[in-house]
mmCIF file of C-alpha atoms in Angstrom:
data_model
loop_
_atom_site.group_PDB
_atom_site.id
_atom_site.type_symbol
_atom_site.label_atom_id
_atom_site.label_comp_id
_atom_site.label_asym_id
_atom_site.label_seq_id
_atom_site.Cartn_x
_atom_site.Cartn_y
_atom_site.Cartn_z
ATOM 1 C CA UNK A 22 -90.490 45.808 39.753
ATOM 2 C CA UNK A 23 -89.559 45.050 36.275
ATOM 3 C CA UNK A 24 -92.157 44.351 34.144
ATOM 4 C CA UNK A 25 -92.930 41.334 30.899
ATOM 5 C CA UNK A 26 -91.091 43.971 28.722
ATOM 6 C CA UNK A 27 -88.172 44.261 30.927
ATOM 7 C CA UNK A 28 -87.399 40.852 31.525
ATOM 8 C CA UNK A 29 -87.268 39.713 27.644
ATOM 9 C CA UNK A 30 -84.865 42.309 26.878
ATOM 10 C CA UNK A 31 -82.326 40.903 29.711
ATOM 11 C CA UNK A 32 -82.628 37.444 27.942
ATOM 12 C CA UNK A 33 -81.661 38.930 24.458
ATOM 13 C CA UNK A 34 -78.480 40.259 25.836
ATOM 14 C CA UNK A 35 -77.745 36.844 27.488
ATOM 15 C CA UNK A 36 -78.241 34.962 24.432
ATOM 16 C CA UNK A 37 -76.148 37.229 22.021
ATOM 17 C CA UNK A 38 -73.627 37.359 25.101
ATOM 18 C CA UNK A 39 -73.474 33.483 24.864
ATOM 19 C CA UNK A 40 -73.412 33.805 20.782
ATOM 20 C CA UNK A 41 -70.437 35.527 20.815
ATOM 21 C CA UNK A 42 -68.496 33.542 23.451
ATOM 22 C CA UNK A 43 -69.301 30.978 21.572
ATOM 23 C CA UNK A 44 -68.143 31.264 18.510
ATOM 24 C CA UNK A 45 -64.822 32.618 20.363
ATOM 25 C CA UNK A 46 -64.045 28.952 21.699
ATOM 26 C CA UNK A 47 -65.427 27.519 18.395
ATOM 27 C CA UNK A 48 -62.718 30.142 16.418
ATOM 28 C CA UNK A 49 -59.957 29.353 19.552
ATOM 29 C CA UNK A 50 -59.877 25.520 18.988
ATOM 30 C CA UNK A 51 -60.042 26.210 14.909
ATOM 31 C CA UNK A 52 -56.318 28.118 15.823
ATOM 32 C CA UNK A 53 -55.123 24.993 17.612
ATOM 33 C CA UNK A 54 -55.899 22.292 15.313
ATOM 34 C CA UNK A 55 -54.556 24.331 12.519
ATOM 35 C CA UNK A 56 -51.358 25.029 14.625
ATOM 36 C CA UNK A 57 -50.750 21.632 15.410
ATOM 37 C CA UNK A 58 -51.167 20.645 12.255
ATOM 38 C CA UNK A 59 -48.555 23.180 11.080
ATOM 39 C CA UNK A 60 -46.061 21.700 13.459
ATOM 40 C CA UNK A 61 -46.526 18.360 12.243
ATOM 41 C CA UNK A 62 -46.076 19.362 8.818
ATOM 42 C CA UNK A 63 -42.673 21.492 10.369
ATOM 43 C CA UNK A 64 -41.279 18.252 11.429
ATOM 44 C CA UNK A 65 -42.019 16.256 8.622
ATOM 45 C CA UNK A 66 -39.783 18.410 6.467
ATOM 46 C CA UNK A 67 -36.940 19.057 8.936
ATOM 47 C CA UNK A 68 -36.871 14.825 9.158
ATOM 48 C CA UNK A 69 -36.926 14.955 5.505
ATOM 49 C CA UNK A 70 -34.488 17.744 4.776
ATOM 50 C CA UNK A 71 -32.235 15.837 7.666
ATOM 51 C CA UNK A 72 -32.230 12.288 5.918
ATOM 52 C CA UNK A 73 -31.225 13.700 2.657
ATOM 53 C CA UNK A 74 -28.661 15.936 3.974
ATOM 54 C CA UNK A 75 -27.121 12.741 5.980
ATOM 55 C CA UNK A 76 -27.542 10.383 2.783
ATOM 56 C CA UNK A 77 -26.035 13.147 0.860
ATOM 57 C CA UNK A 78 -22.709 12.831 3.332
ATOM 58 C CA UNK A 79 -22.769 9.726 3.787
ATOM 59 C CA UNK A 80 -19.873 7.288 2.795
ATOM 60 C CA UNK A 81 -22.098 4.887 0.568
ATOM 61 C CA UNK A 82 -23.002 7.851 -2.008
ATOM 62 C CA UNK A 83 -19.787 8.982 -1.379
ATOM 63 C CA UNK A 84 -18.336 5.715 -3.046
ATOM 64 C CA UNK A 85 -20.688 5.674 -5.828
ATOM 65 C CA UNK A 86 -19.415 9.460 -6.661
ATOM 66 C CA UNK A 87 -15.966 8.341 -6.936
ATOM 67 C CA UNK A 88 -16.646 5.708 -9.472
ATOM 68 C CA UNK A 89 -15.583 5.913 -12.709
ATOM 69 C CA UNK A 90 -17.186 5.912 -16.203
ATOM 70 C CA UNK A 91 -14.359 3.198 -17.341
ATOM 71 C CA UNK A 92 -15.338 0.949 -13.971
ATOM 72 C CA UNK A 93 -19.041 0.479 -15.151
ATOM 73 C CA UNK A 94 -20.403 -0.977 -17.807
ATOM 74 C CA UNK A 95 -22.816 2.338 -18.556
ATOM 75 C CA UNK A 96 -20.998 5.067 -18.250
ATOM 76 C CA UNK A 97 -24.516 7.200 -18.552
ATOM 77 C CA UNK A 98 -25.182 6.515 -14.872
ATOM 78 C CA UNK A 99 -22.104 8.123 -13.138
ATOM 79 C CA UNK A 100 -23.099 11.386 -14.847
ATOM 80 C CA UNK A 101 -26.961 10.819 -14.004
ATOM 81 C CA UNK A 102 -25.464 10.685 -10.225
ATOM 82 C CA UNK A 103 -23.174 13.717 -10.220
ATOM 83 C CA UNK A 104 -26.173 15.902 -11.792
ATOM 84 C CA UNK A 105 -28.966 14.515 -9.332
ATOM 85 C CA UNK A 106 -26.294 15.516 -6.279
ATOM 86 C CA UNK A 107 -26.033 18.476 -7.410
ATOM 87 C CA UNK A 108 -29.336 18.972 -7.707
ATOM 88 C CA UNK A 109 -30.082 17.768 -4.543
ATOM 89 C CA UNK A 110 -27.536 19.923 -2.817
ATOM 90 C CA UNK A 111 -29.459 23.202 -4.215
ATOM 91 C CA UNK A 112 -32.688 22.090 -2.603
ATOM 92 C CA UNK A 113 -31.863 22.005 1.364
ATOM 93 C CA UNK A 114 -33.114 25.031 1.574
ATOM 94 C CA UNK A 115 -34.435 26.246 5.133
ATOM 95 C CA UNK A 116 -37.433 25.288 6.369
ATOM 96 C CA UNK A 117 -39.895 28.660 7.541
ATOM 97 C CA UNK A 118 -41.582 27.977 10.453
ATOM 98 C CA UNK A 119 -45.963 28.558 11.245
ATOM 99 C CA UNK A 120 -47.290 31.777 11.321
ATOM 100 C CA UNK A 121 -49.758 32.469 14.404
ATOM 101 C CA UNK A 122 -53.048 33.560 14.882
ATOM 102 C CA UNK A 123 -54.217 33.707 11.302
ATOM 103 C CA UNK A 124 -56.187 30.459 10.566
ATOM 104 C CA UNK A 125 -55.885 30.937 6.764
ATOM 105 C CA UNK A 126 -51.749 31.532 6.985
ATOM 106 C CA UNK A 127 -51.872 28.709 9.071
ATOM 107 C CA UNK A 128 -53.042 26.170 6.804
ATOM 108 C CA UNK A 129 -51.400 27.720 3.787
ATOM 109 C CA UNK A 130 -47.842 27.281 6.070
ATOM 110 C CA UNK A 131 -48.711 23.655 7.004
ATOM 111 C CA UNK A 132 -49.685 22.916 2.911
ATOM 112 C CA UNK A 133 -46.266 24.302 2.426
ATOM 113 C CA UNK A 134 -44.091 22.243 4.956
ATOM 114 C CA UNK A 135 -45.968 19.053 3.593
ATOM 115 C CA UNK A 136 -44.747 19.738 0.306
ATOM 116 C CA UNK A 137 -41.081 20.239 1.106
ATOM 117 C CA UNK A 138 -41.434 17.526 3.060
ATOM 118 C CA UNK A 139 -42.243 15.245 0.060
ATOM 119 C CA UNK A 140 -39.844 17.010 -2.006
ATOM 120 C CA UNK A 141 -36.914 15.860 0.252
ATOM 121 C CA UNK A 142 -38.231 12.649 0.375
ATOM 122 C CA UNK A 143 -38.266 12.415 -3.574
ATOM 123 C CA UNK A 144 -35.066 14.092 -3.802
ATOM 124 C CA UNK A 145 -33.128 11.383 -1.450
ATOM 125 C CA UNK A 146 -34.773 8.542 -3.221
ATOM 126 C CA UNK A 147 -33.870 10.054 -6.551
ATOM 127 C CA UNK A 148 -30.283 10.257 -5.306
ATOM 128 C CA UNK A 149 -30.721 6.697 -3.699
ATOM 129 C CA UNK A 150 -31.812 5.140 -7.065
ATOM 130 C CA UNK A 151 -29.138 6.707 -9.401
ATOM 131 C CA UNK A 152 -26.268 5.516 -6.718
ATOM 132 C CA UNK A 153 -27.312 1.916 -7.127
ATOM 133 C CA UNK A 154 -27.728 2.078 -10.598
ATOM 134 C CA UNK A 155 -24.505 3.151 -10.875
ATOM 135 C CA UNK A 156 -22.652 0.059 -8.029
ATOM 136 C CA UNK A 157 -25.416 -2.121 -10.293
ATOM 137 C CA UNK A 158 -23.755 -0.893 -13.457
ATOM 138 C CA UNK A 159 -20.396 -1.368 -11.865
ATOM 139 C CA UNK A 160 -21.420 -4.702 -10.620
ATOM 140 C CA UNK A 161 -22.176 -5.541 -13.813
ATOM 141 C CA UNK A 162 -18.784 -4.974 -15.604
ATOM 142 C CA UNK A 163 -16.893 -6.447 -12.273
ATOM 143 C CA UNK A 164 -18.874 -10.034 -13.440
ATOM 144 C CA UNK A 165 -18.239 -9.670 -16.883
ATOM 145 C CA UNK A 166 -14.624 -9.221 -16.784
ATOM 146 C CA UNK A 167 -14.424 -11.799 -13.340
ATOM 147 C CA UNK A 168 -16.740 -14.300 -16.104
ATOM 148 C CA UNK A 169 -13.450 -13.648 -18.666
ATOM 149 C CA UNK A 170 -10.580 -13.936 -16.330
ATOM 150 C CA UNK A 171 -12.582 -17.557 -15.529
ATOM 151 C CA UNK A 172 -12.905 -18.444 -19.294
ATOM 152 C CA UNK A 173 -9.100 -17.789 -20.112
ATOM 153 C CA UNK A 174 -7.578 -18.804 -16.639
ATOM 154 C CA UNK A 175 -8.306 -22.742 -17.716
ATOM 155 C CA UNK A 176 -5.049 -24.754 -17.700
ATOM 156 C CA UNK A 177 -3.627 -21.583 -16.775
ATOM 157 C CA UNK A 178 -3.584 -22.321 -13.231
ATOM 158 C CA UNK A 179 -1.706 -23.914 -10.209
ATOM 159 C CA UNK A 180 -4.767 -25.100 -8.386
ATOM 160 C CA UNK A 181 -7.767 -25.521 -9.963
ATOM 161 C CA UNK A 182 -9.837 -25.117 -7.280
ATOM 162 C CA UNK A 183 -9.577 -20.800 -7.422
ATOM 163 C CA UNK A 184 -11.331 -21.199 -10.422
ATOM 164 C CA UNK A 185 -14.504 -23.313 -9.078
ATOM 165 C CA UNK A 186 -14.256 -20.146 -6.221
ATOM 166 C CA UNK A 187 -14.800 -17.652 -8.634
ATOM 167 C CA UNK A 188 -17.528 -19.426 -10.936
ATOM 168 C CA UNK A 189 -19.450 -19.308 -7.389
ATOM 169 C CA UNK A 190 -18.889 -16.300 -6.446
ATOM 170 C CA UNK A 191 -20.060 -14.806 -10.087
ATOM 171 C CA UNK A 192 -23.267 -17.004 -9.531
ATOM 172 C CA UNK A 193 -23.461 -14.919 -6.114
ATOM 173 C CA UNK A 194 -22.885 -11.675 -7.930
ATOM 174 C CA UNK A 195 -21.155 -10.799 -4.469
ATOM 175 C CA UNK A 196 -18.673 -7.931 -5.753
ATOM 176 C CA UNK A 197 -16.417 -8.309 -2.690
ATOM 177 C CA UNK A 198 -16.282 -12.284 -3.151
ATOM 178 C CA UNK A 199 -15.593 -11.872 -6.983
ATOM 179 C CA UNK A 200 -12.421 -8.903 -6.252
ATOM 180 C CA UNK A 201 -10.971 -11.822 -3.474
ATOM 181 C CA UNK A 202 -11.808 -14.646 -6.320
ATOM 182 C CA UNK A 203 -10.280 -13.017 -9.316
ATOM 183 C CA UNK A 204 -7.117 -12.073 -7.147
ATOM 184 C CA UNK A 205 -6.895 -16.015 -6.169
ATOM 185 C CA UNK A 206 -6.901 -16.934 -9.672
ATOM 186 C CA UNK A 207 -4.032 -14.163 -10.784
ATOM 187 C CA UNK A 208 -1.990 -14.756 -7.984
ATOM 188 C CA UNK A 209 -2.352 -19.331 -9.115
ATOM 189 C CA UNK A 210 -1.930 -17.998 -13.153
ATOM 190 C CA UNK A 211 1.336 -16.194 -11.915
ATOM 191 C CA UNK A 212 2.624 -19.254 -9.932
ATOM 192 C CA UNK A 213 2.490 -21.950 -12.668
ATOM 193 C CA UNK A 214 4.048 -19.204 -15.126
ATOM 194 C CA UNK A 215 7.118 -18.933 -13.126
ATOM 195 C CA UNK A 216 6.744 -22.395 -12.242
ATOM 196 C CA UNK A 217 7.099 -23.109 -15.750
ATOM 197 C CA UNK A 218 9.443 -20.348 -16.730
ATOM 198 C CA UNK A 219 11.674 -22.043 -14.004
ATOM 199 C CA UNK A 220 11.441 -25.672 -15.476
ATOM 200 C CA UNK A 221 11.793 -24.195 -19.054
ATOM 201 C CA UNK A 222 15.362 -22.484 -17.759
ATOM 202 C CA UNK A 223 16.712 -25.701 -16.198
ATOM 203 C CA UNK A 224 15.991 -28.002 -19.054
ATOM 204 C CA UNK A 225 17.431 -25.405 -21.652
ATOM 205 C CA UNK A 226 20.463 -25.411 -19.151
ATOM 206 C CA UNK A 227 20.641 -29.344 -18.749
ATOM 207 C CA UNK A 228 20.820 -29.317 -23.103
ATOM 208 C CA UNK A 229 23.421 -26.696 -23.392
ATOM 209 C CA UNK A 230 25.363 -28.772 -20.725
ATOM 210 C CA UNK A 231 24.837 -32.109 -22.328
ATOM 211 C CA UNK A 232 26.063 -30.445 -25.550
ATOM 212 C CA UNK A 233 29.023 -29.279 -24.007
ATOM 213 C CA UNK A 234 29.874 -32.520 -22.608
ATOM 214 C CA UNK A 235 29.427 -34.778 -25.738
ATOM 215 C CA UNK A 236 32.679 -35.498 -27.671
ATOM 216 C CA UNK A 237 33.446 -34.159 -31.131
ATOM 217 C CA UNK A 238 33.490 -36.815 -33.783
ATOM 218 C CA UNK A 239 33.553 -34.429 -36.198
ATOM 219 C CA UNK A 240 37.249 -32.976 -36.189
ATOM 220 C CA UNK A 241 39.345 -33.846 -39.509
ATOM 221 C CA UNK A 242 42.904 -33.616 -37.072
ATOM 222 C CA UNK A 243 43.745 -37.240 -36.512
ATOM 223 C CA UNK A 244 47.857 -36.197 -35.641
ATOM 224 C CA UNK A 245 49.338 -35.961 -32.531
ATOM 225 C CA UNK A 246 48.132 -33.373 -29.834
ATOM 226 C CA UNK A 247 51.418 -33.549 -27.902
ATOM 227 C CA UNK A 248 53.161 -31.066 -29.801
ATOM 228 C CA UNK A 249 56.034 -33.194 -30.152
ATOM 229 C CA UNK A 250 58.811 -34.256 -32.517
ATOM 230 C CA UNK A 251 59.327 -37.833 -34.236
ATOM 231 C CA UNK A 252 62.612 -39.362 -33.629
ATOM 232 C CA UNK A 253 64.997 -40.094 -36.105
ATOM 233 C CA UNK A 254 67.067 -42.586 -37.472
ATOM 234 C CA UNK A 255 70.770 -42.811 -39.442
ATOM 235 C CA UNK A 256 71.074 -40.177 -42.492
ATOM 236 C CA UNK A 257 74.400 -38.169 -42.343
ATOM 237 C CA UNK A 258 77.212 -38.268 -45.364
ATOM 238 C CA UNK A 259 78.400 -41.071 -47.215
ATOM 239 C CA UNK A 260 81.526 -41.062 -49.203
ATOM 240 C CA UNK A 261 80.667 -41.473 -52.556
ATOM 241 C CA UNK A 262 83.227 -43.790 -54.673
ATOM 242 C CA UNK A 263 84.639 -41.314 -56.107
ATOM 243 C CA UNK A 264 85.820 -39.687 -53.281
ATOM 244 C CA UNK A 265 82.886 -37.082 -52.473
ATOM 245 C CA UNK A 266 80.530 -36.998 -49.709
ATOM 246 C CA UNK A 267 76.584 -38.029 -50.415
ATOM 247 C CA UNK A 268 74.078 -36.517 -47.852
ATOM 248 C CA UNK A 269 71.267 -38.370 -46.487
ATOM 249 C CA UNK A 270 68.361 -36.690 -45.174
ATOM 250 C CA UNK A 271 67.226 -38.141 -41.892
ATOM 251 C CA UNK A 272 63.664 -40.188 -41.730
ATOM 252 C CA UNK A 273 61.087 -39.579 -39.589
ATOM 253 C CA UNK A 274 60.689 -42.803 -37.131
ATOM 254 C CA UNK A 275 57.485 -43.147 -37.298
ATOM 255 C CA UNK A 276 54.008 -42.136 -39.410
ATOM 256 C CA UNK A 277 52.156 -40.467 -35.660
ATOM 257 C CA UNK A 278 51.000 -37.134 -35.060
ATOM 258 C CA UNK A 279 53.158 -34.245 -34.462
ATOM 259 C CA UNK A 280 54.391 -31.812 -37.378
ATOM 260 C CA UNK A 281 57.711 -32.497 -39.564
ATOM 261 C CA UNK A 282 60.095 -29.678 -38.867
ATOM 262 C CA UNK A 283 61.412 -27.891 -42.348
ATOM 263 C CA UNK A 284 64.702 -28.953 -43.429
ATOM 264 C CA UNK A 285 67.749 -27.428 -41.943
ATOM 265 C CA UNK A 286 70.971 -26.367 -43.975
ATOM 266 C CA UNK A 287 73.378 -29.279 -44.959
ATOM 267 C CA UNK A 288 76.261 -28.907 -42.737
ATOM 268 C CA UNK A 289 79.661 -29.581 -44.569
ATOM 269 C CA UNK A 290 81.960 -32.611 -43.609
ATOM 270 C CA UNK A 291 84.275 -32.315 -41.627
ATOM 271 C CA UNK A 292 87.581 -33.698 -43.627
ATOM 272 C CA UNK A 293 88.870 -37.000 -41.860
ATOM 273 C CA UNK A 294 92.706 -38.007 -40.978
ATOM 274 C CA UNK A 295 94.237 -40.607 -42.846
ATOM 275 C CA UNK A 296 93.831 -44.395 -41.041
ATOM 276 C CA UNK A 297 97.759 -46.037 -41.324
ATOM 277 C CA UNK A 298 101.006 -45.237 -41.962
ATOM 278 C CA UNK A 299 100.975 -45.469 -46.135
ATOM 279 C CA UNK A 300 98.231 -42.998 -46.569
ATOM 280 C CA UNK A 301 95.602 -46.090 -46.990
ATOM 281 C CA UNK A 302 92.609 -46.835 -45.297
ATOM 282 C CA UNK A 303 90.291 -49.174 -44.613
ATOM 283 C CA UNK A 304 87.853 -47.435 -46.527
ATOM 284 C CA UNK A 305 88.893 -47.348 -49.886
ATOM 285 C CA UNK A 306 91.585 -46.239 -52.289
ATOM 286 C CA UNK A 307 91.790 -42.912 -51.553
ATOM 287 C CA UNK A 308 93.429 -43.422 -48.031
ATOM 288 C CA UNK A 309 90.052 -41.481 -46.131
ATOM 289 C CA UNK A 310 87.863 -44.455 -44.682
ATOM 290 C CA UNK A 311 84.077 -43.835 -45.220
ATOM 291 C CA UNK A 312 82.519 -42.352 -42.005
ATOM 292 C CA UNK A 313 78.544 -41.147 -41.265
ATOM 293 C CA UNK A 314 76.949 -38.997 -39.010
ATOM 294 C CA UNK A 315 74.454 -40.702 -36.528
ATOM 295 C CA UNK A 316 71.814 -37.916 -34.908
ATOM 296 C CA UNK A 317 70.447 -39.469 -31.702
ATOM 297 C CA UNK A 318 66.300 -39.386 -31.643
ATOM 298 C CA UNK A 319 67.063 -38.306 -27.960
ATOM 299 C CA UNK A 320 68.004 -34.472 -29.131
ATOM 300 C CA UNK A 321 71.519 -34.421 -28.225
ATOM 301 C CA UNK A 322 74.347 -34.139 -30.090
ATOM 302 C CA UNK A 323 75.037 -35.799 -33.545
ATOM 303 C CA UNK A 324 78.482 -37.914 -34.124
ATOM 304 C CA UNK A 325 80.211 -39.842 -36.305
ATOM 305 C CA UNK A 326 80.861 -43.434 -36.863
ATOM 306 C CA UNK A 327 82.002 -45.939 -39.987
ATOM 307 C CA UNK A 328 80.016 -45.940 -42.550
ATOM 308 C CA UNK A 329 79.023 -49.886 -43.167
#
């Protein structure tokens, strides 16, 4: 039978056997809640990591990459952009997972993942806010030069009523609206141009036609446009009285139009036969009686008749 002695040195060894399991559980759930708090803090950064990677490829940055310095009215924010993207692009790094059973590494690895975590985070919005500063600063140029296409497109225009389109859509700073609006208001400035070229052409043609058609008042030629000769009347020889032969030039008949042709060589007479038996003549004394040519205004052959 175990005596007083005996009995208090069992409970000892209960107690520091109870101690001990113990502060195993206490130490055990420690593990978990740091573990689970690790994960967490794992996930957090592969969400982050995943967002930026995804705004990174996506097809809105992707447009605000390709713009130009010359399509923005600060040309300072397309190279902000391309350095942050670059930038952003050396940080998805990977991701290390929790350590186990090590409360201290634990923590330290969950610290660590909530970190990255943030850093992704602050990277994507980084990227996020020098993208739109960028369509803003493009935005920006798109209304100025939409706000001087309106200002100089006035009277310009077929239809008025493109340019009331575009001063709203300028008010609505809608980039898309604006692009359709401005393209309205080219495609009206272009029709009344060639509208107007058009009417320009056919009155310039009308003039020159008009001109052609008027008569000319101013020409000095008042003769004869046929071409033709005047007639012509008597002329021919004529004896003299003392037995020679004068020649007459022919006369025009009239003072018309046509041209005078030069003079033609005197042809010689042609001697006549004596009129009667004695060698006399009507004529005169010399026995020849006085005979002319005649030339016909009709163009045919001269001949001869008395001279009276």
């Amino acid at each position: 039978m175990a005596g007083p002695s005996d009995r208090g040195g069992t409970a000892v060894v209960v107690l520091a056997a109870g101690g001990i399991g113990g502060y195993l559980y206490w130490n055990h759930n420690r593990l978990t809640e740091a573990s689970g708090e690790c994960a967490t803090s794992y996930g957090k950064a592969v969400k982050a990591r995943k967002k930026l990677t995804e705004y990174l490829e996506s097809d809105a940055l992707k447009a605000a990459i390709s713009v130009k310095g010359s399509e923005v009215r600060d040309a300072e924010t397309v190279a902000v952009l391309a350095s942050t993207v670059k930038t952003a692009e050396q940080a998805k790094t990977d991701i290390p997972g929790c350590p186990s059973g090590n409360l201290k590494g634990i923590r330290a690895a969950a610290a660590r993942l909530d970190r990255a975590a943030a850093a992704y985070a602050k990277t994507m919005d980084e990227v996020r806010g020098k993208a739109d500063a960028v369509n803003a600063s493009k935005l920006d140029k798109t209304v100025a030069d939409a706000t001087k296409i309106l200002n100089d497109s006035k009277g310009r225009v077929e239809d008025d009523k493109v340019r009331a389109a575009l001063e709203h859509a300028i008010r609505s700073r809608d980039g898309k609206a604006i692009s359709d609006a401005v393209k309205a208001v080219n495609d009206s400035i272009k029709a009344k141009s060639d509208a107007d070229a058009k009417a320009a052409a056919e009155k310039e043609a009308q003039a020159a036609g008009n001109t052609a058609q008027a008569p000319d008042n101013g020409s000095p030629y008042t003769g004869d446009t046929t071409g033709g000769h005047t007639g012509y009347t008597g002329g021919g020889y004529t004896q003299s009285q003392g037995g020679g032969y004068t020649y007459t030039p022919q006369q025009p008949a009239g003072n018309g139009g046509g041209y005078t042709p030069a003079p033609q060589p005197a042809p010689q007479p042609t001697p006549q036969p004596p009129q009667g038996n004695n060698g006399g003549g009507s004529g005169g004394d010399d026995g020849y009686e006085d005979m002319c040519f005649v030339y016909p205004t009709d163009g045919s052959p001269s001949y001869q008749v008395p001279c009276s």
